[in-house]
Amino acid sequence: MLVLKFGGTSVGSVENMTNVKNIIKSGGKKVVVLSAMSGTTNILVALSENIRNGEVAEGNKTLDALYIKYNETINELLNQSDLKQEVGNYIDGVFDFLRSCLKETYSELLYNNIVSQGEFLSTFIFSRFLIQEGMNACLLPALDFMRIDRNKEPDNFYIRQNLNRIIDGIPPADIYITQGFICLDADGEMSNLERGGSDYTATIIGSVINAEEVQIWTDIDGFHNNDPRFVENTHAISDLSYDEAAELAYFGAKILHPQTVMPVRKFDIPVRLKNTMSPESYGTLITSKIHGEGIKAIAAKDAITAIKIKSARMLNAHGFLKKVFEIFEKYETPIDMITTSEIAISLTIDDDSHLESIVEELKKFALVEVDNNQSIVCLVGHSIIFHEDTHKLFQVLQDVNVRMISYGGSNNNISLLVHSDDKLETLRKVHNYVFN
Ligand code: ASP
Ligand code: MG
């Protein structure tokens, strides 16, 4: 079986939904994972903020506009009156629920319930559209099998058991449609795999059903060698290894949720990135195979905070790093980059929700400096740290202000930390040096 995931743009308009239908209509059984229609999750996040801030009128206004958009979509998409009625009723139910949330007090659970509605809407609408088009499709409710454990990791045993049981227990279909992103937590409450999590849903499903391949369909021809929003003349990379793709996704290439390749790499299930608007393009194929050498791609991640921790006593003082790391551990804040010298350590975090408490604790035994608005520019390629051209990178650095460099942490990644104001210049300069 294949697993195909379609992102928000792919289900964001009637034209694109029709493209998706044409892509999935032939070629054997498949599981189709859908995101919310583009823009919807952002609007639902904004709605939760309205609730948090007591802005009921704002929230109602937002919902009115979204309600109109959904009704316009189904009017254009569906022409059988019974299906249109059924989907119309479903949409009404979702919006009644969302309006009722405006009277509630904000909580994380309320937020999770609100943001899940986008995937409920897109999958319901799309499944009825396929039925209208005479396809043998059925809806698999993600909450009947997707669950995370207390560490927020997918509960693979539970997912495998339940998904296979459900598929075996219903009349066979050609296309099983399910919601990306949403899941239950270990207590059975509504939860999700974090923003962009539909990609992750697709590979989790791929791994538990032992899919031949997982395809992630978006609105771009796969991973590019640099960010096409900021740099001209980028091109899609045809082949990447799991390691390379993981580094790129983690360090900012927006196309893939950072965890996406984790579930499938150990089973060697290929992940193919494809463009819904241009299905004939090759895209990017991610497998365990290594292709090409040297620097393959550059990506950048914003909103990074750098922390410099200085100890007069680090010289010969063992246990200093342990003390530092324990504080980050306590506040469940992952560290991304790290460099050390004899008397100081610099590190970066991208989640600064506990920054104040962390700094306060560090200050008990060290001098601490915090720099906000930093960006990680990350260069990725198989064994690039050994490649003969890589040393030339340091010449480029004469022209950009680099706050930290991480070289050799992994063979496949070199990371530079720069001020976010210098990010574009750094991306372009490194791009010219590496690819032109
Ligand atoms: N709809 C969710 C989001 O916008 C999940 C996804 O698109 O992957 O984050
Ligand atoms: Mg996405």
Short mmCIF file of C-alpha atoms and ligand atoms in Angstrom, two decimals:
data_model
loop_
_atom_site.label_atom_id
_atom_site.label_comp_id
_atom_site.label_asym_id
_atom_site.label_seq_id
_atom_site.Cartn_x
_atom_site.Cartn_y
_atom_site.Cartn_z
CA MET A 1 0.00 0.00 0.00
CA LEU A 2 1.08 3.60 -0.57
CA VAL A 3 0.58 6.47 1.85
CA LEU A 4 0.03 9.87 0.25
CA LYS A 5 -0.16 13.05 2.26
CA PHE A 6 -1.57 16.23 0.75
CA GLY A 7 -0.83 19.58 2.35
CA GLY A 8 -3.08 22.58 2.88
CA THR A 9 -2.62 24.12 -0.57
CA SER A 10 -3.35 20.79 -2.25
CA VAL A 11 -6.80 20.70 -0.66
CA GLY A 12 -7.12 24.49 -0.49
CA SER A 13 -9.31 25.04 -3.56
CA VAL A 14 -11.72 23.16 -5.77
CA GLU A 15 -9.19 23.15 -8.59
CA ASN A 16 -6.48 21.66 -6.41
CA MET A 17 -8.83 19.08 -4.88
CA THR A 18 -9.61 18.01 -8.41
CA ASN A 19 -5.88 17.67 -9.09
CA VAL A 20 -5.55 15.50 -5.99
CA LYS A 21 -8.43 13.31 -7.14
CA ASN A 22 -6.67 12.77 -10.48
CA ILE A 23 -3.41 11.90 -8.74
CA ILE A 24 -4.95 9.27 -6.47
CA LYS A 25 -7.56 7.73 -8.75
CA SER A 26 -5.33 5.01 -10.20
CA GLY A 27 -2.47 2.86 -8.97
CA GLY A 28 -3.82 0.54 -6.30
CA LYS A 29 -4.85 0.88 -2.68
CA LYS A 30 -3.70 3.83 -0.69
CA VAL A 31 -4.03 5.72 2.54
CA VAL A 32 -4.52 9.43 1.91
CA VAL A 33 -3.61 11.77 4.77
CA LEU A 34 -4.93 15.32 4.54
CA SER A 35 -4.01 18.59 6.22
CA ALA A 36 -6.56 21.31 6.83
CA MET A 37 -7.38 23.55 3.87
CA SER A 38 -4.69 26.23 3.61
CA GLY A 39 -5.09 29.07 6.07
CA THR A 40 -7.61 27.24 8.26
CA THR A 41 -5.28 26.13 11.05
CA ASN A 42 -3.79 29.62 11.33
CA ILE A 43 -7.30 31.03 11.64
CA LEU A 44 -8.17 28.46 14.32
CA VAL A 45 -5.01 29.35 16.24
CA ALA A 46 -6.05 33.02 16.03
CA LEU A 47 -9.50 32.05 17.28
CA SER A 48 -7.96 30.38 20.33
CA GLU A 49 -6.03 33.60 20.96
CA ASN A 50 -9.31 35.53 20.74
CA ILE A 51 -10.71 33.25 23.44
CA ARG A 52 -7.62 33.66 25.59
CA ASN A 53 -8.01 37.45 25.33
CA GLY A 54 -11.78 37.54 25.74
CA GLU A 55 -12.30 38.93 22.21
CA VAL A 56 -15.66 37.29 21.48
CA ALA A 57 -16.77 39.73 18.77
CA GLU A 58 -13.48 39.30 16.90
CA GLY A 59 -13.82 35.53 17.13
CA ASN A 60 -17.35 35.56 15.76
CA LYS A 61 -16.26 37.76 12.86
CA THR A 62 -13.44 35.37 12.01
CA LEU A 63 -15.82 32.41 12.13
CA ASP A 64 -18.41 34.13 9.91
CA ALA A 65 -15.80 34.68 7.19
CA LEU A 66 -14.48 31.12 7.43
CA TYR A 67 -18.01 29.69 7.35
CA ILE A 68 -18.73 31.53 4.09
CA LYS A 69 -15.51 30.22 2.58
CA TYR A 70 -16.37 26.60 3.39
CA ASN A 71 -19.87 26.90 2.02
CA GLU A 72 -18.59 28.46 -1.18
CA THR A 73 -16.15 25.59 -1.55
CA ILE A 74 -18.75 22.87 -1.24
CA ASN A 75 -21.18 24.69 -3.53
CA GLU A 76 -18.57 24.61 -6.22
CA LEU A 77 -17.23 21.14 -5.43
CA LEU A 78 -20.38 19.10 -4.91
CA ASN A 79 -23.26 18.82 -7.34
CA GLN A 80 -25.33 15.98 -5.81
CA SER A 81 -27.87 17.56 -3.51
CA ASP A 82 -27.87 14.76 -0.92
CA LEU A 83 -24.08 14.92 -0.56
CA LYS A 84 -24.17 18.71 -0.45
CA GLN A 85 -26.80 18.54 2.30
CA GLU A 86 -24.79 16.00 4.29
CA VAL A 87 -21.56 18.00 4.06
CA GLY A 88 -23.44 21.26 4.76
CA ASN A 89 -24.81 19.74 7.96
CA TYR A 90 -21.34 18.57 8.94
CA ILE A 91 -19.89 22.04 8.42
CA ASP A 92 -22.74 23.57 10.46
CA GLY A 93 -21.95 21.17 13.29
CA VAL A 94 -18.27 22.15 13.30
CA PHE A 95 -19.06 25.85 13.31
CA ASP A 96 -21.66 25.44 16.08
CA PHE A 97 -18.93 23.76 18.11
CA LEU A 98 -16.40 26.53 17.34
CA ARG A 99 -18.94 29.23 18.27
CA SER A 100 -19.64 27.44 21.55
CA CYS A 101 -15.89 27.50 22.29
CA LEU A 102 -16.06 31.30 22.35
CA LYS A 103 -17.98 30.99 25.62
CA GLU A 104 -15.36 28.73 27.21
CA THR A 105 -12.28 29.59 29.23
CA TYR A 106 -9.02 29.07 27.41
CA SER A 107 -7.08 25.89 28.12
CA GLU A 108 -4.61 23.76 26.22
CA LEU A 109 -7.28 21.13 25.69
CA LEU A 110 -9.66 23.72 24.28
CA TYR A 111 -6.89 24.86 21.94
CA ASN A 112 -6.29 21.27 20.81
CA ASN A 113 -9.98 20.74 20.16
CA ILE A 114 -10.23 23.95 18.16
CA VAL A 115 -7.18 23.43 15.94
CA SER A 116 -8.24 19.86 15.15
CA GLN A 117 -11.36 21.05 13.32
CA GLY A 118 -9.50 21.99 10.14
CA GLU A 119 -8.53 18.37 9.44
CA PHE A 120 -12.03 17.14 10.32
CA LEU A 121 -13.47 19.54 7.75
CA SER A 122 -11.01 18.84 4.92
CA THR A 123 -11.25 15.04 5.21
CA PHE A 124 -15.04 14.99 5.45
CA ILE A 125 -15.45 17.27 2.43
CA PHE A 126 -12.85 15.46 0.36
CA SER A 127 -14.16 11.97 1.14
CA ARG A 128 -17.67 12.97 0.01
CA PHE A 129 -16.21 14.55 -3.12
CA LEU A 130 -14.50 11.26 -4.03
CA ILE A 131 -17.74 9.38 -3.47
CA GLN A 132 -19.51 11.82 -5.78
CA GLU A 133 -16.82 11.09 -8.37
CA GLY A 134 -17.61 7.39 -8.13
CA MET A 135 -14.48 6.36 -6.26
CA ASN A 136 -14.37 3.62 -3.64
CA ALA A 137 -13.20 5.83 -0.77
CA CYS A 138 -13.82 5.70 2.95
CA LEU A 139 -12.94 7.84 5.92
CA LEU A 140 -10.75 6.41 8.70
CA PRO A 141 -11.11 8.62 11.79
CA ALA A 142 -7.54 9.31 12.95
CA LEU A 143 -8.61 9.43 16.58
CA ASP A 144 -9.56 5.73 16.39
CA PHE A 145 -5.88 4.80 16.02
CA MET A 146 -3.44 7.74 16.31
CA ARG A 147 -2.11 8.12 19.82
CA ILE A 148 0.99 9.57 21.46
CA ASP A 149 2.52 8.40 24.74
CA ARG A 150 3.56 10.41 27.79
CA ASN A 151 6.77 11.48 26.05
CA LYS A 152 4.70 12.74 23.12
CA GLU A 153 6.15 9.99 20.94
CA PRO A 154 3.85 7.99 18.67
CA ASP A 155 2.54 4.92 20.46
CA ASN A 156 3.46 2.60 17.59
CA PHE A 157 2.16 -0.59 19.14
CA TYR A 158 -1.27 0.93 19.75
CA ILE A 159 -1.35 2.59 16.32
CA ARG A 160 -0.37 -0.61 14.49
CA GLN A 161 -2.91 -2.77 16.34
CA ASN A 162 -5.79 -0.38 15.90
CA LEU A 163 -5.18 0.77 12.36
CA ASN A 164 -4.83 -2.78 11.05
CA ARG A 165 -7.87 -3.92 13.04
CA ILE A 166 -9.97 -1.07 11.61
CA ILE A 167 -8.88 -1.68 8.01
CA ASP A 168 -9.53 -5.41 8.35
CA GLY A 169 -12.95 -4.81 9.90
CA ILE A 170 -14.50 -2.57 7.24
CA PRO A 171 -15.45 -3.34 3.63
CA PRO A 172 -12.31 -3.02 1.49
CA ALA A 173 -11.84 0.40 -0.12
CA ASP A 174 -9.37 1.68 -2.71
CA ILE A 175 -8.74 4.88 -0.83
CA TYR A 176 -8.66 5.32 2.93
CA ILE A 177 -8.78 8.98 3.86
CA THR A 178 -7.63 10.14 7.27
CA GLN A 179 -6.78 13.30 9.18
CA GLY A 180 -3.17 14.34 9.49
CA PHE A 181 -1.84 16.21 12.54
CA ILE A 182 -4.44 15.16 15.13
CA CYS A 183 -4.17 12.35 17.65
CA LEU A 184 -5.11 11.41 21.18
CA ASP A 185 -2.70 11.76 24.07
CA ALA A 186 -1.91 9.06 26.63
CA ASP A 187 -5.02 10.01 28.62
CA GLY A 188 -7.25 9.76 25.57
CA GLU A 189 -7.66 13.52 25.26
CA MET A 190 -7.44 15.47 22.00
CA SER A 191 -3.89 16.30 21.05
CA ASN A 192 -1.76 16.81 17.94
CA LEU A 193 1.69 16.29 16.46
CA GLU A 194 2.43 20.04 16.49
CA ARG A 195 2.17 22.46 13.60
CA GLY A 196 2.95 20.89 10.26
CA GLY A 197 2.41 17.45 11.83
CA SER A 198 0.49 15.89 8.93
CA ASP A 199 3.78 14.89 7.31
CA TYR A 200 4.62 13.03 10.50
CA THR A 201 1.19 11.33 10.53
CA ALA A 202 1.91 10.03 7.03
CA THR A 203 5.24 8.40 7.92
CA ILE A 204 3.91 7.01 11.20
CA ILE A 205 1.11 5.33 9.23
CA GLY A 206 3.60 4.25 6.55
CA SER A 207 5.76 2.56 9.16
CA VAL A 208 2.92 0.67 10.90
CA ILE A 209 1.35 -0.67 7.70
CA ASN A 210 4.75 -1.29 6.13
CA ALA A 211 3.95 0.89 3.11
CA GLU A 212 5.90 0.58 -0.13
CA GLU A 213 6.43 4.32 -0.11
CA VAL A 214 5.24 7.47 1.61
CA GLN A 215 4.56 10.43 -0.64
CA ILE A 216 4.34 13.97 0.68
CA TRP A 217 2.51 16.17 -1.83
CA THR A 218 2.98 19.93 -1.43
CA ASP A 219 3.12 23.00 -3.65
CA ILE A 220 6.84 22.87 -4.45
CA ASP A 221 8.97 20.37 -6.41
CA GLY A 222 10.66 18.84 -3.37
CA PHE A 223 13.57 20.04 -1.25
CA HIS A 224 15.41 22.92 -2.88
CA ASN A 225 19.10 23.56 -2.51
CA ASN A 226 18.30 26.90 -0.87
CA ASP A 227 15.22 28.77 0.25
CA PRO A 228 13.44 29.83 -2.97
CA ARG A 229 11.68 32.65 -1.10
CA PHE A 230 14.98 34.40 -0.49
CA VAL A 231 17.49 33.19 -3.05
CA GLU A 232 17.22 33.17 -6.85
CA ASN A 233 18.03 30.20 -9.05
CA THR A 234 17.47 27.45 -6.56
CA HIS A 235 16.63 23.99 -7.81
CA ALA A 236 15.03 20.85 -6.45
CA ILE A 237 17.36 18.14 -5.13
CA SER A 238 16.43 14.82 -6.70
CA ASP A 239 17.86 12.47 -4.07
CA LEU A 240 18.58 12.82 -0.38
CA SER A 241 19.51 10.35 2.32
CA TYR A 242 17.40 10.09 5.47
CA ASP A 243 20.21 11.78 7.39
CA GLU A 244 20.43 14.71 5.01
CA ALA A 245 16.67 15.16 4.91
CA ALA A 246 16.44 15.01 8.71
CA GLU A 247 19.11 17.71 9.10
CA LEU A 248 17.44 19.94 6.53
CA ALA A 249 13.98 19.53 7.99
CA TYR A 250 15.26 20.15 11.49
CA PHE A 251 17.27 23.23 10.57
CA GLY A 252 14.61 25.14 8.83
CA ALA A 253 13.71 23.86 5.38
CA LYS A 254 10.01 24.54 5.86
CA ILE A 255 8.85 21.85 3.46
CA LEU A 256 8.91 18.96 5.93
CA HIS A 257 7.98 18.52 9.60
CA PRO A 258 11.30 17.88 11.42
CA GLN A 259 10.35 14.40 12.63
CA THR A 260 9.05 13.14 9.30
CA VAL A 261 11.75 10.67 8.33
CA MET A 262 12.18 9.16 11.82
CA PRO A 263 9.39 6.53 11.67
CA VAL A 264 10.32 5.16 8.24
CA ARG A 265 14.10 5.23 8.15
CA LYS A 266 14.52 2.09 10.23
CA PHE A 267 12.25 0.18 7.84
CA ASP A 268 13.91 1.69 4.79
CA ILE A 269 10.58 2.93 3.43
CA PRO A 270 11.23 5.63 0.82
CA VAL A 271 9.73 9.10 1.24
CA ARG A 272 8.99 10.98 -1.96
CA LEU A 273 8.24 14.68 -2.04
CA LYS A 274 5.99 15.67 -4.92
CA ASN A 275 4.28 18.77 -6.28
CA THR A 276 0.49 18.59 -6.63
CA MET A 277 0.56 21.43 -9.18
CA SER A 278 3.15 19.63 -11.27
CA PRO A 279 2.83 15.88 -10.72
CA GLU A 280 5.16 15.00 -13.58
CA SER A 281 8.13 16.68 -11.86
CA TYR A 282 10.47 14.20 -10.20
CA GLY A 283 10.46 15.89 -6.79
CA THR A 284 12.82 14.58 -4.12
CA LEU A 285 13.30 10.94 -3.20
CA ILE A 286 14.55 10.27 0.32
CA THR A 287 16.06 6.84 0.96
CA SER A 288 19.02 5.34 2.80
CA LYS A 289 21.17 5.63 -0.35
CA ILE A 290 23.84 8.27 -0.63
CA HIS A 291 23.96 10.33 -3.81
CA GLY A 292 26.52 12.92 -4.80
CA GLU A 293 29.06 14.67 -2.66
CA GLY A 294 29.82 18.11 -1.30
CA ILE A 295 27.32 20.64 -0.01
CA LYS A 296 23.86 19.82 -1.33
CA ALA A 297 21.59 22.29 0.35
CA ILE A 298 21.39 25.34 2.56
CA ALA A 299 18.53 26.12 4.90
CA ALA A 300 17.88 28.66 7.62
CA LYS A 301 15.93 28.62 10.85
CA ASP A 302 14.85 31.89 12.48
CA ALA A 303 13.85 33.01 15.94
CA ILE A 304 16.86 31.44 17.58
CA THR A 305 18.15 32.62 20.96
CA ALA A 306 21.86 32.37 21.73
CA ILE A 307 23.03 32.10 25.34
CA LYS A 308 26.62 32.58 26.41
CA ILE A 309 27.46 31.09 29.79
CA LYS A 310 30.77 32.11 31.26
CA SER A 311 32.41 30.67 34.30
CA ALA A 312 35.55 32.04 35.84
CA ARG A 313 36.05 28.56 37.19
CA MET A 314 35.50 26.48 34.08
CA LEU A 315 39.24 26.11 33.69
CA ASN A 316 39.79 22.61 35.05
CA ALA A 317 36.33 22.66 36.57
CA HIS A 318 34.63 19.41 35.75
CA GLY A 319 30.90 19.22 36.24
CA PHE A 320 30.28 22.68 34.79
CA LEU A 321 28.66 21.41 31.60
CA LYS A 322 26.58 18.95 33.59
CA LYS A 323 25.24 21.75 35.77
CA VAL A 324 24.38 23.79 32.69
CA PHE A 325 22.65 20.94 30.88
CA GLU A 326 20.65 19.94 33.93
CA ILE A 327 18.96 23.32 33.90
CA PHE A 328 17.90 22.94 30.26
CA GLU A 329 16.73 19.43 31.03
CA LYS A 330 14.68 20.65 33.97
CA TYR A 331 12.84 23.12 31.73
CA GLU A 332 12.51 20.58 28.89
CA THR A 333 14.24 22.99 26.53
CA PRO A 334 16.23 21.35 23.75
CA ILE A 335 19.62 22.81 22.82
CA ASP A 336 20.37 23.07 19.09
CA MET A 337 23.90 24.36 18.54
CA ILE A 338 26.70 24.38 21.03
CA THR A 339 30.32 25.54 21.11
CA THR A 340 32.71 25.74 24.01
CA SER A 341 35.92 27.47 24.96
CA GLU A 342 38.07 27.14 28.03
CA ILE A 343 35.98 29.58 30.04
CA ALA A 344 32.63 29.80 28.30
CA ILE A 345 29.97 27.88 26.49
CA SER A 346 27.62 29.26 23.86
CA LEU A 347 24.48 27.48 22.91
CA THR A 348 21.24 28.10 21.10
CA ILE A 349 17.59 27.28 21.75
CA ASP A 350 14.53 27.83 19.61
CA ASP A 351 11.96 27.49 22.35
CA ASP A 352 12.42 30.45 24.69
CA SER A 353 9.26 29.93 26.75
CA HIS A 354 11.36 29.20 29.86
CA LEU A 355 14.22 31.53 29.02
CA GLU A 356 13.76 33.75 32.06
CA SER A 357 13.84 30.90 34.57
CA ILE A 358 16.77 29.25 32.79
CA VAL A 359 18.81 32.44 32.86
CA GLU A 360 17.96 33.04 36.50
CA GLU A 361 19.26 29.60 37.45
CA LEU A 362 22.38 29.88 35.31
CA LYS A 363 23.20 33.21 36.92
CA LYS A 364 23.65 31.47 40.26
CA PHE A 365 27.01 30.14 39.09
CA ALA A 366 27.89 31.88 35.83
CA LEU A 367 27.82 35.10 33.86
CA VAL A 368 25.07 34.94 31.27
CA GLU A 369 24.53 36.89 28.06
CA VAL A 370 21.47 36.44 25.86
CA ASP A 371 21.23 37.38 22.16
CA ASN A 372 17.81 37.27 20.53
CA ASN A 373 16.91 37.39 16.84
CA GLN A 374 19.53 34.95 15.68
CA SER A 375 19.28 32.59 12.70
CA ILE A 376 20.92 29.26 12.08
CA VAL A 377 22.18 28.87 8.53
CA CYS A 378 22.79 25.22 7.96
CA LEU A 379 24.72 23.52 5.17
CA VAL A 380 23.93 19.90 4.51
CA GLY A 381 25.51 17.16 2.41
CA HIS A 382 26.87 13.68 2.89
CA SER A 383 30.19 13.83 4.78
CA ILE A 384 30.65 17.49 3.88
CA ILE A 385 33.04 18.10 6.70
CA PHE A 386 35.57 15.93 4.85
CA HIS A 387 34.90 17.29 1.39
CA GLU A 388 37.86 18.95 -0.29
CA ASP A 389 35.98 22.15 -1.16
CA THR A 390 34.42 22.73 2.21
CA HIS A 391 37.36 24.56 3.73
CA LYS A 392 36.77 27.35 1.21
CA LEU A 393 33.62 28.13 3.11
CA PHE A 394 35.77 29.93 5.64
CA GLN A 395 36.78 32.47 2.97
CA VAL A 396 33.15 33.42 2.47
CA LEU A 397 32.91 34.07 6.15
CA GLN A 398 35.23 37.05 5.88
CA ASP A 399 32.19 38.97 4.66
CA VAL A 400 29.55 37.88 7.14
CA ASN A 401 29.35 38.27 10.87
CA VAL A 402 29.21 34.82 12.37
CA ARG A 403 28.33 34.48 16.03
CA MET A 404 28.90 30.70 16.29
CA ILE A 405 30.02 27.86 14.05
CA SER A 406 29.29 24.22 14.53
CA TYR A 407 31.51 21.98 12.44
CA GLY A 408 31.87 18.27 12.90
CA GLY A 409 28.98 17.62 15.27
CA SER A 410 27.70 15.47 12.47
CA ASN A 411 29.59 14.73 9.26
CA ASN A 412 26.63 15.92 7.24
CA ASN A 413 26.03 19.35 8.68
CA ILE A 414 27.83 22.65 9.19
CA SER A 415 25.84 25.30 11.02
CA LEU A 416 26.49 29.01 11.27
CA LEU A 417 24.72 31.28 13.70
CA VAL A 418 24.19 34.82 12.42
CA HIS A 419 22.03 37.75 13.43
CA SER A 420 18.69 37.46 11.63
CA ASP A 421 19.36 40.81 9.89
CA ASP A 422 22.34 39.14 8.20
CA LYS A 423 20.52 35.96 7.24
CA LEU A 424 19.60 36.85 3.65
CA GLU A 425 23.09 38.07 2.87
CA THR A 426 24.58 34.94 4.38
CA LEU A 427 22.22 32.64 2.46
CA ARG A 428 23.01 34.39 -0.82
CA LYS A 429 26.77 34.58 -0.29
CA VAL A 430 27.08 30.97 0.72
CA HIS A 431 24.80 29.99 -2.17
CA ASN A 432 26.97 31.81 -4.70
CA TYR A 433 30.08 30.29 -3.30
CA VAL A 434 28.74 26.76 -3.18
CA PHE A 435 26.51 26.49 -6.23
CA ASN A 436 27.60 29.12 -8.75
N1 ASP B 1 -2.99 21.77 9.64
C1 ASP B 1 -1.84 21.64 10.51
C2 ASP B 1 -0.99 22.90 10.44
O1 ASP B 1 -1.31 23.81 9.69
C3 ASP B 1 -1.03 20.42 10.22
C4 ASP B 1 -0.38 20.39 8.86
O2 ASP B 1 -0.73 21.18 7.97
O3 ASP B 1 0.49 19.56 8.66
O4 ASP B 1 -0.04 22.99 11.14
MG MG B 2 3.41 21.26 6.00
#
